[in-house]
CSV table of C-alpha atoms in Angstrom, one decimal:
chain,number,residue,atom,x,y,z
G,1,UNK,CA,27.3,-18.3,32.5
G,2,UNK,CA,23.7,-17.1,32.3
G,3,UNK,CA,21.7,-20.1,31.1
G,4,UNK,CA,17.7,-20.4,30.1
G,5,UNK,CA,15.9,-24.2,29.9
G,6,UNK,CA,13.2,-24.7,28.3
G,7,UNK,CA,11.1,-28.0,27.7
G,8,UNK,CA,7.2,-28.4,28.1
G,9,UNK,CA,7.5,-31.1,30.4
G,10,UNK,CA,7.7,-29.9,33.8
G,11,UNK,CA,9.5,-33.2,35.7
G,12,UNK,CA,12.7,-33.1,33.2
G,13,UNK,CA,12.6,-29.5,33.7
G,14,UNK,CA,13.2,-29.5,37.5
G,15,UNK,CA,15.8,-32.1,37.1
G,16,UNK,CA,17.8,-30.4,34.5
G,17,UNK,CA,17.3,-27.0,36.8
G,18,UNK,CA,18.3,-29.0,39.8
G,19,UNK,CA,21.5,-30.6,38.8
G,20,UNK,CA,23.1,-27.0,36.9
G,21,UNK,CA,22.0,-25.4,40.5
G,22,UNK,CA,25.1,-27.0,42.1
G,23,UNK,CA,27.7,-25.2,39.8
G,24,UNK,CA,28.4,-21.8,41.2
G,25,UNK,CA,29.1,-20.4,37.3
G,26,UNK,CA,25.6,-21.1,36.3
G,27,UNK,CA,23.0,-18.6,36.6
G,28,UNK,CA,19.7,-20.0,35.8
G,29,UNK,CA,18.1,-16.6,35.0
G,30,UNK,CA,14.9,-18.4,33.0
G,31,UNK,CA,12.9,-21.8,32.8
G,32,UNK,CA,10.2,-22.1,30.6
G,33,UNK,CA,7.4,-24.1,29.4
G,34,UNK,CA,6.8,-21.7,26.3
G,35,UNK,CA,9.2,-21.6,23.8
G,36,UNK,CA,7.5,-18.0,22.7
G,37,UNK,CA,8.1,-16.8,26.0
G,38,UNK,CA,12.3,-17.9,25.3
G,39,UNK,CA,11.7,-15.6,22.9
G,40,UNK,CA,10.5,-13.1,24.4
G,41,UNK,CA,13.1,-12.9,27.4
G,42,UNK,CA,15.9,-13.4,25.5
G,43,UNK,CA,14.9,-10.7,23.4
G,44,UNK,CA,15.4,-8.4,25.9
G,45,UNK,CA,18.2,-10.0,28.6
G,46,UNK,CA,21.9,-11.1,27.8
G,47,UNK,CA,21.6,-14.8,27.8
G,48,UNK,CA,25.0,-17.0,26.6
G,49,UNK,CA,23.4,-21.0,26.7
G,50,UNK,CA,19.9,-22.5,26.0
G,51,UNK,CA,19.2,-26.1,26.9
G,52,UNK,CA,16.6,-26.9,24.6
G,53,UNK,CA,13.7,-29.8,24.3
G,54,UNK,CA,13.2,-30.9,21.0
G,55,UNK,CA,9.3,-31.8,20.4
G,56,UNK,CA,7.5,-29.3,21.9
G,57,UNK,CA,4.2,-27.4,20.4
G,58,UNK,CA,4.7,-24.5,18.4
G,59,UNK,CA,8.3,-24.4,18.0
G,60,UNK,CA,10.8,-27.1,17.9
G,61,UNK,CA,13.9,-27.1,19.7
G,62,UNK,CA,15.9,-26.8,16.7
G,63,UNK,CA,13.2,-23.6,15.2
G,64,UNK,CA,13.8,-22.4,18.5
G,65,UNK,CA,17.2,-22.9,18.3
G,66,UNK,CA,17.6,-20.7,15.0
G,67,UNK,CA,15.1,-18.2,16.3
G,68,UNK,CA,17.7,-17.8,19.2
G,69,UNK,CA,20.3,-17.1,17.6
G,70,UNK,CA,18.6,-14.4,15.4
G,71,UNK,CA,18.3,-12.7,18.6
G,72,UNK,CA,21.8,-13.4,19.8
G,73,UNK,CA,24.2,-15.1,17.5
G,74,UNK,CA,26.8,-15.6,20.1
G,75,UNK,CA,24.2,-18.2,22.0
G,76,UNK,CA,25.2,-21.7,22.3
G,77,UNK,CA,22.3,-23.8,22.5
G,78,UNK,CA,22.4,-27.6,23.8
G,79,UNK,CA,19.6,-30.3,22.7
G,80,UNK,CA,18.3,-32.4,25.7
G,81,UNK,CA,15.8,-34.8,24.4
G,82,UNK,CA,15.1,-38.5,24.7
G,83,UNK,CA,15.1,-38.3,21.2
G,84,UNK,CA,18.4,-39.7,19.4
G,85,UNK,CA,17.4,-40.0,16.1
G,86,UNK,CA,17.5,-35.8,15.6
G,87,UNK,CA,21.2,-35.8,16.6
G,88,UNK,CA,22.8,-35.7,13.1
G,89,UNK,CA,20.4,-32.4,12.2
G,90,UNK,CA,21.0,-30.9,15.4
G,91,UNK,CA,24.3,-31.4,14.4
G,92,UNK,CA,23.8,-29.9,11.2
G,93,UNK,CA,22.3,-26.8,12.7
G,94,UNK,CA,25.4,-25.4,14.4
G,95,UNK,CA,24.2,-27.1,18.0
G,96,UNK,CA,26.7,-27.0,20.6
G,97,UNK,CA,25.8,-30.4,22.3
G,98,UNK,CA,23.0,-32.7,22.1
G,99,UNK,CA,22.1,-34.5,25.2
G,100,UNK,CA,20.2,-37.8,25.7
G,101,UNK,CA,17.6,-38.1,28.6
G,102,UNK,CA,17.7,-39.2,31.3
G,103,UNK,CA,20.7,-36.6,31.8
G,104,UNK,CA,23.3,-38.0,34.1
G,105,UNK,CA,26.2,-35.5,36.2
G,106,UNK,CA,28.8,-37.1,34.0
G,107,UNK,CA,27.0,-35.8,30.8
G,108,UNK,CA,26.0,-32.7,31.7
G,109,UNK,CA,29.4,-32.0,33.3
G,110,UNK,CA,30.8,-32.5,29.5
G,111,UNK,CA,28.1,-30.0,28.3
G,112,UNK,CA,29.1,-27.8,30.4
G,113,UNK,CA,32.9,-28.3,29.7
G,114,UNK,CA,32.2,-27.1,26.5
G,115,UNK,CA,30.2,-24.2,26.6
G,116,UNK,CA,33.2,-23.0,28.9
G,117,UNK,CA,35.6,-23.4,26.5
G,118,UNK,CA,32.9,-21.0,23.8
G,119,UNK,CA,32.6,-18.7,25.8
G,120,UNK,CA,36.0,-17.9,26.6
G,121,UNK,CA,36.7,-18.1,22.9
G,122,UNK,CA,33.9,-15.9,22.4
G,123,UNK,CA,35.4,-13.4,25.5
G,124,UNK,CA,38.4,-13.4,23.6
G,125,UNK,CA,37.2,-12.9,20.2
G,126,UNK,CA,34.9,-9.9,21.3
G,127,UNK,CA,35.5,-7.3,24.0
G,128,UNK,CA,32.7,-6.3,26.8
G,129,UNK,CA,29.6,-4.7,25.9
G,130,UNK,CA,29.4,-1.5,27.5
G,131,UNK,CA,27.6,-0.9,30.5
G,132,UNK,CA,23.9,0.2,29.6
G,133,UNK,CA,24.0,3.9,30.5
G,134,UNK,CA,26.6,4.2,28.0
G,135,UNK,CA,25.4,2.4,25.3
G,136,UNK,CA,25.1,5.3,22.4
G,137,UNK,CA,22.1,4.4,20.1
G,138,UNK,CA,18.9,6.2,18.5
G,139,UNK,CA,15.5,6.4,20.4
G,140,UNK,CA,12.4,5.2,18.5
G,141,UNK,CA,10.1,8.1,17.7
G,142,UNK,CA,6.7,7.4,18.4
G,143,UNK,CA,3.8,9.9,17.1
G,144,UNK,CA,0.0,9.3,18.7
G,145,UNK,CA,-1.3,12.4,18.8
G,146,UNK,CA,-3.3,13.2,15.5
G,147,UNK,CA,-2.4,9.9,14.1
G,148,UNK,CA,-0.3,6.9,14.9
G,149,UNK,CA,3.4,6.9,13.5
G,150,UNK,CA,6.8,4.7,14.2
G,151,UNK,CA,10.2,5.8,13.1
G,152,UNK,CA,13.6,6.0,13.8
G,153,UNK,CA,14.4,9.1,15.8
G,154,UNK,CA,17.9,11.6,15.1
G,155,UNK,CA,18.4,13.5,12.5
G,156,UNK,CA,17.8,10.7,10.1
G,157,UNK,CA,13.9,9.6,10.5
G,158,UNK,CA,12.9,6.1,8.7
G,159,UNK,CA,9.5,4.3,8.9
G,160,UNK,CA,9.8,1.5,11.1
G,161,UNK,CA,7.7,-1.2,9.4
G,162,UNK,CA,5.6,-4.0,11.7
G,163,UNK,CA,4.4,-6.7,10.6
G,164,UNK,CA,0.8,-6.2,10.8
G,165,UNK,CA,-1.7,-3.7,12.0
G,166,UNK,CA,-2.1,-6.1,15.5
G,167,UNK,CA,1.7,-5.6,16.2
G,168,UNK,CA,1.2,-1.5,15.8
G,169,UNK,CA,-1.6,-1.6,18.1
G,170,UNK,CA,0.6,-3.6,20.6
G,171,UNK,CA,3.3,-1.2,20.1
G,172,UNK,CA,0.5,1.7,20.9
G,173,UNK,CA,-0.7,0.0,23.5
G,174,UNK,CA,2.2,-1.0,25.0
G,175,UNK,CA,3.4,3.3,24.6
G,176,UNK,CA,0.4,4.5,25.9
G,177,UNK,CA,0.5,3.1,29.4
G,178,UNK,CA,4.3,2.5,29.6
G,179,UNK,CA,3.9,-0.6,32.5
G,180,UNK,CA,1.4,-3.2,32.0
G,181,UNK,CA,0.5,-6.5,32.6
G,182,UNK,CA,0.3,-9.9,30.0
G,183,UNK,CA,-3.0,-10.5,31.4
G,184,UNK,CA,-4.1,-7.0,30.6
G,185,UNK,CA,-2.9,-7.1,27.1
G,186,UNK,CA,-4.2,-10.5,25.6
G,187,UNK,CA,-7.6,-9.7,27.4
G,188,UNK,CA,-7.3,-6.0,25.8
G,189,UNK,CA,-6.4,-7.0,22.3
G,190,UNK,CA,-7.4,-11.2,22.6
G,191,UNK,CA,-10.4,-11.2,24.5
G,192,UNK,CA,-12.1,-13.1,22.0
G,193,UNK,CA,-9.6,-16.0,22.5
G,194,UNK,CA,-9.5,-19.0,24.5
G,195,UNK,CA,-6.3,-17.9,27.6
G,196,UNK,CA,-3.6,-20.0,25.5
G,197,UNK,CA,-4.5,-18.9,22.4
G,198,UNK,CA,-4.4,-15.3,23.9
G,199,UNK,CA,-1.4,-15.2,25.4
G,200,UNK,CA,0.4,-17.1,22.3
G,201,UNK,CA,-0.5,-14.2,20.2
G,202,UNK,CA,1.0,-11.8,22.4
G,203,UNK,CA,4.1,-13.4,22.8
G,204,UNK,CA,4.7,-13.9,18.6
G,205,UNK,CA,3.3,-10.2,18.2
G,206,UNK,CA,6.3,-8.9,20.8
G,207,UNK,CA,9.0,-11.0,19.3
G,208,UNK,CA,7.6,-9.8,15.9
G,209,UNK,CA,7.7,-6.0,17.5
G,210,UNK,CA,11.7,-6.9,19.2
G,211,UNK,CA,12.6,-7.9,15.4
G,212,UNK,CA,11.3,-4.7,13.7
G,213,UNK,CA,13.2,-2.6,16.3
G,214,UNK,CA,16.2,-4.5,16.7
G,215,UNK,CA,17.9,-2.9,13.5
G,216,UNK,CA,19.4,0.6,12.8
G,217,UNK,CA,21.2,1.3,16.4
G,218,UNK,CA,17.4,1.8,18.1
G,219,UNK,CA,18.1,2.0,21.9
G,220,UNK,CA,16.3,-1.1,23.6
G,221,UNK,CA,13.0,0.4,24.8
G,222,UNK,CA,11.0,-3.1,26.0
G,223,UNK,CA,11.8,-5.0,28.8
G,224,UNK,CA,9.9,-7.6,31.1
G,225,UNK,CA,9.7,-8.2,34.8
G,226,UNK,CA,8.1,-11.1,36.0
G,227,UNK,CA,4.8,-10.4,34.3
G,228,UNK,CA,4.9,-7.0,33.5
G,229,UNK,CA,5.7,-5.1,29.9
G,230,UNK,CA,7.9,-2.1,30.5
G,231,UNK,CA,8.3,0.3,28.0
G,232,UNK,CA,11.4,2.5,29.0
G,233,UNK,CA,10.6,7.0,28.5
G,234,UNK,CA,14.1,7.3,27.9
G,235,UNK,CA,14.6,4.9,25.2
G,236,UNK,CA,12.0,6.7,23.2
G,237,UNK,CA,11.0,9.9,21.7
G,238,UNK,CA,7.2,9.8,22.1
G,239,UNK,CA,4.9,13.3,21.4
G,240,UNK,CA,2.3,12.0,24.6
G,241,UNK,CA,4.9,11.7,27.3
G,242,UNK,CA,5.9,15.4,26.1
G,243,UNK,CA,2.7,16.7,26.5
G,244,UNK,CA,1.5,15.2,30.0
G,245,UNK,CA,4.8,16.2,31.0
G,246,UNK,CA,3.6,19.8,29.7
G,247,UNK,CA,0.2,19.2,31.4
G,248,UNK,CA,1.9,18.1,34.6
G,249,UNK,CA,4.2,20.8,35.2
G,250,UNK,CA,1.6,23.1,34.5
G,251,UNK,CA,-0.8,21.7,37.6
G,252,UNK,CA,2.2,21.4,39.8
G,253,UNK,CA,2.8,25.3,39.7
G,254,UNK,CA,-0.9,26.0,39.0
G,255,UNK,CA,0.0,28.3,36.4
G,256,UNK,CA,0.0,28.5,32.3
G,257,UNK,CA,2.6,30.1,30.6
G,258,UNK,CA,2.5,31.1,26.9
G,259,UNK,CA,5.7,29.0,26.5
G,260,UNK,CA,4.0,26.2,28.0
G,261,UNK,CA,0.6,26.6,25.7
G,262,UNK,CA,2.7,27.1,22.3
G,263,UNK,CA,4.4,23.5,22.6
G,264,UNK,CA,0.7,21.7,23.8
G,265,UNK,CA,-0.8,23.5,20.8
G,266,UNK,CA,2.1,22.2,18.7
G,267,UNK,CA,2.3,18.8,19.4
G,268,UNK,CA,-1.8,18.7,20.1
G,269,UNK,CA,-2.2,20.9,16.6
G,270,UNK,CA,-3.2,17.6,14.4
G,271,UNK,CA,-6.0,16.0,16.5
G,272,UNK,CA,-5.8,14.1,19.5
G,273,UNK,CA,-4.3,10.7,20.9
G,274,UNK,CA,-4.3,8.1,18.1
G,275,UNK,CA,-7.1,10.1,15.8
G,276,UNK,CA,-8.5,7.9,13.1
G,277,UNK,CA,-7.5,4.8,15.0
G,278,UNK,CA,-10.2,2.7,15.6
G,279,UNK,CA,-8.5,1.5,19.2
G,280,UNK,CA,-11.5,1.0,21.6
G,281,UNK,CA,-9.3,0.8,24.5
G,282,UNK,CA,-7.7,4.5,23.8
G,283,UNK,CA,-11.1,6.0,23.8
G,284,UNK,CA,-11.6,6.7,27.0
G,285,UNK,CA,-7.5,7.9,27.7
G,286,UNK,CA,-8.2,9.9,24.4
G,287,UNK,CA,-11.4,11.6,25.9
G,288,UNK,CA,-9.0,12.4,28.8
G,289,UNK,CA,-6.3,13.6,27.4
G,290,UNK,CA,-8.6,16.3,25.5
G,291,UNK,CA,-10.9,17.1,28.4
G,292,UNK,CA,-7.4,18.4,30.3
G,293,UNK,CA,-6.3,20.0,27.4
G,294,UNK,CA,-9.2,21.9,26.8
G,295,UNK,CA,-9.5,23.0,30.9
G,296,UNK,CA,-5.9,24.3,30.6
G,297,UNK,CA,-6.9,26.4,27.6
G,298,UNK,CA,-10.1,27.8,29.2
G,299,UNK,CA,-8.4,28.5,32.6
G,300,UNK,CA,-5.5,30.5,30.5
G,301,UNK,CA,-8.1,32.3,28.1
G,302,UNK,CA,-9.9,33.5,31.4
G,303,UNK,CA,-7.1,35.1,33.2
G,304,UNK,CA,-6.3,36.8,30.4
G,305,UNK,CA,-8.7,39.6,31.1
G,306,UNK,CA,-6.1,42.6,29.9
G,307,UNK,CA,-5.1,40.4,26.6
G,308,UNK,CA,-8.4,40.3,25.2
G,309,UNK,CA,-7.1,39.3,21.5
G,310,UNK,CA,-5.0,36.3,23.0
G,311,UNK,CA,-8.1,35.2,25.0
G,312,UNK,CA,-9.8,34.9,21.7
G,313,UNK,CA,-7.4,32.9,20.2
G,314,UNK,CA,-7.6,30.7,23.1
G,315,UNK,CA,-11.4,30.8,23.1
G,316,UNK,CA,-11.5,29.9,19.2
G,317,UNK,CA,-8.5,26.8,20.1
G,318,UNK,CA,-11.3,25.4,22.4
G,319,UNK,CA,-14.2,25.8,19.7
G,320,UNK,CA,-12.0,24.0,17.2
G,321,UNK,CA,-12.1,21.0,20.0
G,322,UNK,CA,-15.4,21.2,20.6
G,323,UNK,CA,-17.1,23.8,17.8
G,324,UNK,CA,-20.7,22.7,20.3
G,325,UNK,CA,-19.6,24.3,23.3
G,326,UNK,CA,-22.6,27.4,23.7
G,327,UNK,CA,-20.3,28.6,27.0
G,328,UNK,CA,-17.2,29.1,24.9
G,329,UNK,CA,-19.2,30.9,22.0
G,330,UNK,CA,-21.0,33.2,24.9
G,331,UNK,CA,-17.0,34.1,26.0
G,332,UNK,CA,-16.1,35.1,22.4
G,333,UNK,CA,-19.1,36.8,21.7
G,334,UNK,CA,-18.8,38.9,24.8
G,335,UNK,CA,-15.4,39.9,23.9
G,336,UNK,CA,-16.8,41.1,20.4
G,337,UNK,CA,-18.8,43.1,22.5
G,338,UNK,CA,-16.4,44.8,24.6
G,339,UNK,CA,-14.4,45.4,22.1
G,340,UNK,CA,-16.5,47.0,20.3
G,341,UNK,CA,-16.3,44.9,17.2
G,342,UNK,CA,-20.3,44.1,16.4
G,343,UNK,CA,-20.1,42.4,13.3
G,344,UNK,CA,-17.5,40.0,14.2
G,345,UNK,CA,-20.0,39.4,17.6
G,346,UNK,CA,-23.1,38.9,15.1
G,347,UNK,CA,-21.4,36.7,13.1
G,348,UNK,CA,-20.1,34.5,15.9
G,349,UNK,CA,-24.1,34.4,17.0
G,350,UNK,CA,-24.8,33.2,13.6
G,351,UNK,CA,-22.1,30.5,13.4
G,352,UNK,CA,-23.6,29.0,16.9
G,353,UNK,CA,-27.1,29.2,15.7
G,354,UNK,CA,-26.4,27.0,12.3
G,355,UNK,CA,-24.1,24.3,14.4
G,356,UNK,CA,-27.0,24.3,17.0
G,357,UNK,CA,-29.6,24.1,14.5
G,358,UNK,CA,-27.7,21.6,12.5
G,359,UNK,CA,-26.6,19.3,15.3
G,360,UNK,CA,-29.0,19.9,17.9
G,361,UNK,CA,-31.9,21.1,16.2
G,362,UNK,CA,-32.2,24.0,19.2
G,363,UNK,CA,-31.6,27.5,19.3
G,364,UNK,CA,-29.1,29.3,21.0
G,365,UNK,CA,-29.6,30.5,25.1
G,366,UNK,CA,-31.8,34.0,24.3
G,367,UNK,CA,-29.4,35.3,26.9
G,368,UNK,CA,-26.9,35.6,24.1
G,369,UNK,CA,-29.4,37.5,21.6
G,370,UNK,CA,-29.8,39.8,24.8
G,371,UNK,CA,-25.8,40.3,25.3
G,372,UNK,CA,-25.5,41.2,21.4
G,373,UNK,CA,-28.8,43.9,21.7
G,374,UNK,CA,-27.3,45.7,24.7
């Protein structure tokens, strides 16, 4: 029986932990202080009991209760309190048990008495999940390059839709660096927040985030170890992982195939990671991302010295990057020139000199005015 406590006091807590430690059925796989962080475990872990304080800040045992049981509706949940006077609502709330503190053996060993006899009622009722690997579900689709969308993935591809615009940069966040720390989070997107407020926020935003994805057969993608967020690669479909896949292959071999710049260009075709997002933390993973991106198309427009016309389509991929780049408007102006194609070199020269001009307020190298006189 895999069993979570949870109760802001820390000396009731011990005891409670202490005296279910002696039953060899009982796996104590979470204690808590936080009823948010509950939340957050059971979200993402099979869990079949709770014993649950009653008064404790932000949630009450019997909110917490209900919340739960949203999460898993199979969960028997016990009340230990040294409150008596919420047993009728407890009661009327579907609780399994409600125990008076100070707990005693005799007590608990009645508790537990019944939650045996659920839970074979339950095993009964309901056969086995199946083991993870073959759990058949749909991956969430996640889109952050030009933009920042969240669907269902398949065939059939619905808008996922958060509850705010803090729990879709969570969700981004959490994507973009696929293992991460609490701390990391509530000081990336909490920073101005004292450490408790912090850290409540990000344990309501990822319950909020678990509830939004829990519906339409999505594959569970978020899990927790100790203190780290894991987002899993093969729970979702996610355009970023498929191109720094892309961009790692191509390093490993230290070659660029067309095959291999057709799909970047695809999936990098509307702008880059989470464009018109306003995420100061993905700025610099954003700058990055491009400044690979762009080497791997200059490397492959240089050794294409017998494709001239596919180096220029490389060269003018780069200049739609970075339309500033005076080395990049020197290569396709020197191609003009070799191919003999004058007016198309002279009117490259012009383009440069109007962005220069425009943005810079400088004329172009006189090197290049040489290049188109020769």
């Amino acid at each position: 029986m895999r069993v979570i406590l949870v109760d802001d006091e820390e000396l009731p807590l011990k005891r409670l932990k202490r005296m279910l430690s002696v039953y060899a059925d009982i796996q104590i796989c979470g204690v808590f202080h936080n009823p948010a962080e509950a939340l957050d475990y059971t979200a993402v872990h099979p869990v079949d009991a709770a014993f649950l304080d009653i008064t404790m800040p932000g949630l009450s045992g019997l909110q917490l209760a209900n919340r739960l049981r949203e999460l898993r509706p199979a969960l028997a949940c016990v009340i230990v309190t040294g409150y008596d006077e919420y047993a009728v609502q407890a009661y009327d709330t579907d609780i399994l048990d409600y125990v008076v503190k100070p707990v005693t053996e005799e007590r608990l060993a009645r508790t537990l008495q019944r939650l045996r006899r659920q839970l074979l009622a339950d095993d009964q009722a309901h056969p086995l999940p199946q083991p993870q690997s073959q759990l058949q579900g749909t991956r969430l689709s996640i889109r952050l390059l030009g933009g920042l969308e969240i669907s269902s993935g398949g065939s059939r591809r619905e808008p996922v839709k958060l509850r705010s615009p803090k729990t879709l940069e969570l969700l981004a966040l959490l994507v973009c660096h696929r293992t991460i720390s609490r701390e990391e989070v509530a000081d990336t997107l909490w920073r101005d927040l004292g450490p408790d407020k912090a850290w409540k926020n990000l344990n309501t935003t990822l319950y909020y985030i678990r509830r939004a994805t829990s519906e339409g057969g999505l594959l569970p993608f978020l899990s927790t170890e100790g203190n780290m967020l894991h987002i899993d690669p093969a729970a979702v479909e996610c355009d970023m992982y498929e191109f720094e896949a892309l961009l790692q292959e191509a390093r490993e071999i230290g070659d660029f195939s067309d095959d291999q710049l057709r799909r970047m260009d695809r999936l990098y075709r509307e702008g880059g990671l989470l464009k018109g997002r306003m995420y100061e933390w993905a700025t610099e993973r954003a700058r990055r991302l491009e400044h690979e991106y762009a080497a791997m198309l200059e490397a492959a427009a240089r050794s294409k010295g017998t494709e001239p016309l596919r180096a220029l389509q490389l060269y003018e991929r780069l200049l739609q990057l970075d339309e500033l780049r005076e080395d990049i408007h020197r290569e396709v102006i020197r191609l003009y020139v070799a191919m003999d194609r004058q007016s198309e070199a002279r009117r490259q020269y012009r383009l440069l000199a109007q962005l220069l001009d425009r943005e810079l307020g400088a004329p172009p190298d006189p090197e290049l005015r040489q290049l188109l006189d020769s």
